[in-house]
Short mmCIF file of C-alpha atoms in Angstrom, two decimals:
data_model
loop_
_atom_site.label_atom_id
_atom_site.label_comp_id
_atom_site.label_asym_id
_atom_site.label_seq_id
_atom_site.Cartn_x
_atom_site.Cartn_y
_atom_site.Cartn_z
CA MET A 1 -5.95 30.91 -11.28
CA ALA A 2 -6.10 28.65 -14.63
CA LYS A 3 -4.97 30.45 -17.62
CA LEU A 4 -6.55 30.68 -21.25
CA SER A 5 -4.92 28.27 -23.69
CA HIS A 6 -5.18 30.36 -26.66
CA ILE A 7 -3.86 33.82 -25.28
CA ASP A 8 -0.39 34.34 -25.59
CA LYS A 9 2.11 36.15 -23.18
CA SER A 10 0.97 39.57 -24.83
CA GLY A 11 -2.77 38.89 -24.83
CA ARG A 12 -2.54 37.80 -28.45
CA ALA A 13 -5.07 35.14 -29.94
CA ARG A 14 -2.99 31.95 -30.88
CA MET A 15 -3.33 27.80 -31.66
CA VAL A 16 -2.20 25.82 -28.95
CA ASP A 17 0.77 24.06 -29.69
CA VAL A 18 0.14 20.43 -29.47
CA THR A 19 3.49 19.06 -30.96
CA ALA A 20 4.89 17.33 -27.45
CA LYS A 21 1.41 15.94 -26.60
CA ARG A 22 1.25 11.95 -27.07
CA GLU A 23 -1.40 10.70 -29.16
CA THR A 24 -4.35 8.72 -27.16
CA ALA A 25 -8.29 7.59 -28.02
CA ARG A 26 -10.07 10.77 -27.79
CA GLU A 27 -14.13 10.51 -26.98
CA ALA A 28 -16.78 13.58 -26.43
CA VAL A 29 -20.36 13.50 -26.41
CA ALA A 30 -22.59 16.69 -26.41
CA THR A 31 -25.89 17.33 -26.22
CA GLY A 32 -28.88 19.63 -27.14
CA THR A 33 -32.59 20.38 -27.01
CA VAL A 34 -34.95 21.66 -30.12
CA ARG A 35 -38.20 22.43 -28.21
CA MET A 36 -41.58 23.01 -30.51
CA LYS A 37 -45.18 22.89 -30.16
CA PRO A 38 -46.59 19.39 -30.44
CA GLU A 39 -47.83 19.78 -34.01
CA THR A 40 -44.69 20.31 -35.53
CA LEU A 41 -43.07 17.37 -33.34
CA ALA A 42 -45.87 15.29 -34.79
CA LEU A 43 -45.35 16.47 -38.49
CA ILE A 44 -41.66 15.62 -38.02
CA GLN A 45 -42.56 12.29 -37.08
CA SER A 46 -45.07 11.72 -39.55
CA GLY A 47 -42.77 13.07 -42.49
CA GLY A 48 -44.85 15.16 -43.38
CA VAL A 49 -42.46 18.66 -43.18
CA PRO A 50 -42.43 19.79 -46.81
CA LYS A 51 -38.47 19.90 -46.96
CA GLY A 52 -37.88 16.52 -46.39
CA ASP A 53 -37.09 13.98 -43.75
CA VAL A 54 -35.55 16.19 -40.67
CA ILE A 55 -34.21 13.87 -38.79
CA ALA A 56 -32.14 12.21 -41.42
CA VAL A 57 -30.95 15.29 -42.62
CA ALA A 58 -30.07 16.95 -39.47
CA GLN A 59 -28.20 13.85 -38.30
CA VAL A 60 -25.99 14.11 -41.88
CA ALA A 61 -25.85 17.74 -40.98
CA GLY A 62 -24.04 17.27 -37.58
CA VAL A 63 -21.68 14.74 -38.98
CA MET A 64 -20.94 16.90 -41.91
CA ALA A 65 -20.46 19.90 -39.48
CA ALA A 66 -18.24 17.80 -36.98
CA LYS A 67 -16.02 16.81 -39.58
CA ARG A 68 -15.69 20.83 -40.35
CA THR A 69 -15.22 22.95 -37.48
CA CYS A 70 -11.54 23.55 -37.98
CA ASP A 71 -13.30 25.58 -40.41
CA LEU A 72 -15.63 26.99 -38.11
CA ILE A 73 -13.72 27.70 -35.00
CA PRO A 74 -10.42 29.99 -35.55
CA MET A 75 -8.42 28.55 -32.97
CA CYS A 76 -9.44 24.32 -33.57
CA HIS A 77 -6.98 22.14 -35.06
CA PRO A 78 -7.90 19.80 -37.97
CA LEU A 79 -8.70 16.57 -36.74
CA LEU A 80 -8.89 13.30 -38.31
CA LEU A 81 -12.26 11.93 -36.99
CA THR A 82 -12.25 8.35 -36.43
CA ASP A 83 -16.18 8.32 -35.59
CA VAL A 84 -18.86 10.50 -35.69
CA ASP A 85 -22.55 9.64 -34.32
CA VAL A 86 -25.46 12.05 -34.07
CA HIS A 87 -28.58 10.56 -33.04
CA ILE A 88 -31.95 12.52 -32.69
CA ARG A 89 -34.48 11.07 -30.04
CA PRO A 90 -38.14 12.46 -30.54
CA ASP A 91 -39.34 13.34 -26.80
CA GLU A 92 -42.99 13.46 -27.19
CA ARG A 93 -43.66 14.45 -23.14
CA ASP A 94 -41.23 17.55 -23.93
CA SER A 95 -42.51 18.27 -27.26
CA ALA A 96 -38.65 18.47 -28.16
CA LEU A 97 -35.92 16.61 -30.13
CA GLN A 98 -33.01 15.46 -28.34
CA ILE A 99 -29.68 15.69 -30.09
CA THR A 100 -26.83 14.02 -28.84
CA ALA A 101 -23.35 13.64 -30.57
CA THR A 102 -20.29 11.37 -29.97
CA VAL A 103 -17.18 12.11 -31.70
CA CYS A 104 -13.96 9.84 -31.68
CA SER A 105 -10.45 10.08 -32.57
CA VAL A 106 -6.70 9.40 -31.80
CA GLY A 107 -4.85 12.21 -31.48
CA LYS A 108 -2.98 14.89 -29.61
CA THR A 109 -5.62 17.15 -29.02
CA GLY A 110 -9.75 16.58 -27.76
CA VAL A 111 -12.78 16.36 -29.81
CA GLU A 112 -15.17 18.58 -27.59
CA MET A 113 -15.56 21.26 -30.31
CA GLU A 114 -16.54 18.66 -32.76
CA ALA A 115 -19.02 17.26 -30.55
CA LEU A 116 -20.74 20.35 -29.64
CA THR A 117 -20.34 21.94 -33.50
CA ALA A 118 -22.39 18.56 -34.55
CA VAL A 119 -25.45 19.08 -31.94
CA VAL A 120 -25.44 22.79 -32.64
CA VAL A 121 -25.43 22.21 -36.66
CA ALA A 122 -28.17 19.43 -36.05
CA ALA A 123 -30.24 21.69 -34.40
CA LEU A 124 -29.89 24.73 -36.71
CA THR A 125 -30.96 22.18 -39.58
CA VAL A 126 -34.25 21.36 -37.77
CA TYR A 127 -34.89 24.98 -37.31
CA ASP A 128 -34.23 25.89 -40.82
CA MET A 129 -36.11 22.63 -42.31
CA CYS A 130 -39.19 23.23 -39.90
CA LYS A 131 -39.15 27.45 -39.84
CA ALA A 132 -42.05 27.70 -42.18
CA VAL A 133 -44.09 25.73 -40.02
CA GLU A 134 -43.19 27.14 -36.47
CA ARG A 135 -40.85 30.22 -36.14
CA GLY A 136 -40.91 29.99 -32.22
CA MET A 137 -38.53 26.83 -31.94
CA ARG A 138 -36.20 27.05 -29.23
CA ILE A 139 -32.46 25.83 -28.99
CA GLU A 140 -31.26 25.00 -25.84
CA GLY A 141 -29.20 23.18 -23.42
CA VAL A 142 -26.20 22.53 -25.37
CA ARG A 143 -23.58 21.47 -23.76
CA LEU A 144 -20.82 18.51 -22.88
CA LEU A 145 -21.86 15.60 -21.12
CA LYS A 146 -18.48 13.65 -21.06
CA LYS A 147 -14.97 13.49 -22.14
CA SER A 148 -11.90 11.05 -22.01
CA GLY A 149 -8.86 10.80 -23.14
CA GLY A 150 -5.44 13.49 -23.15
CA GLU A 151 -4.07 14.14 -20.18
CA SER A 152 -7.08 15.43 -18.20
CA GLY A 153 -8.56 11.83 -18.49
CA GLU A 154 -12.04 11.05 -18.47
CA ILE A 155 -14.41 13.85 -17.58
CA ALA A 156 -18.25 13.53 -16.81
CA LEU A 157 -20.53 16.82 -16.58
CA GLN A 158 -24.32 16.17 -16.41
#
């Protein structure tokens, strides 16, 4: 059975020591969905949300969140990120916004948490900007799609 890396022998939470790890190029891709009424999606697409350009603001929020992940998740290492790309695509068929975040770095630990944080904060930003129009929006399916780099190499999930 795999042991938890953030727990020491006495059961106390701890930050993982990455001192001896070698630096490698790291990448992680995460995704999530904000489901809403078709009228809400149309309002976002037309630029009619009173708080402004929902997609642009959510993209910036996702990038900012990725850079601040270590301030939000207690055992995450502060990382020098080399690239953060948050893409938000309207999906009219499912009446949703599909959010994908890709995060890259060269370092001793992965960037999965940064990619997931970018997606979640982008989704929360959409909710915040549109809640006056619709409170029933749902944030769903937040998950890691793939990661590469480090000892575990490439892992693709779907």
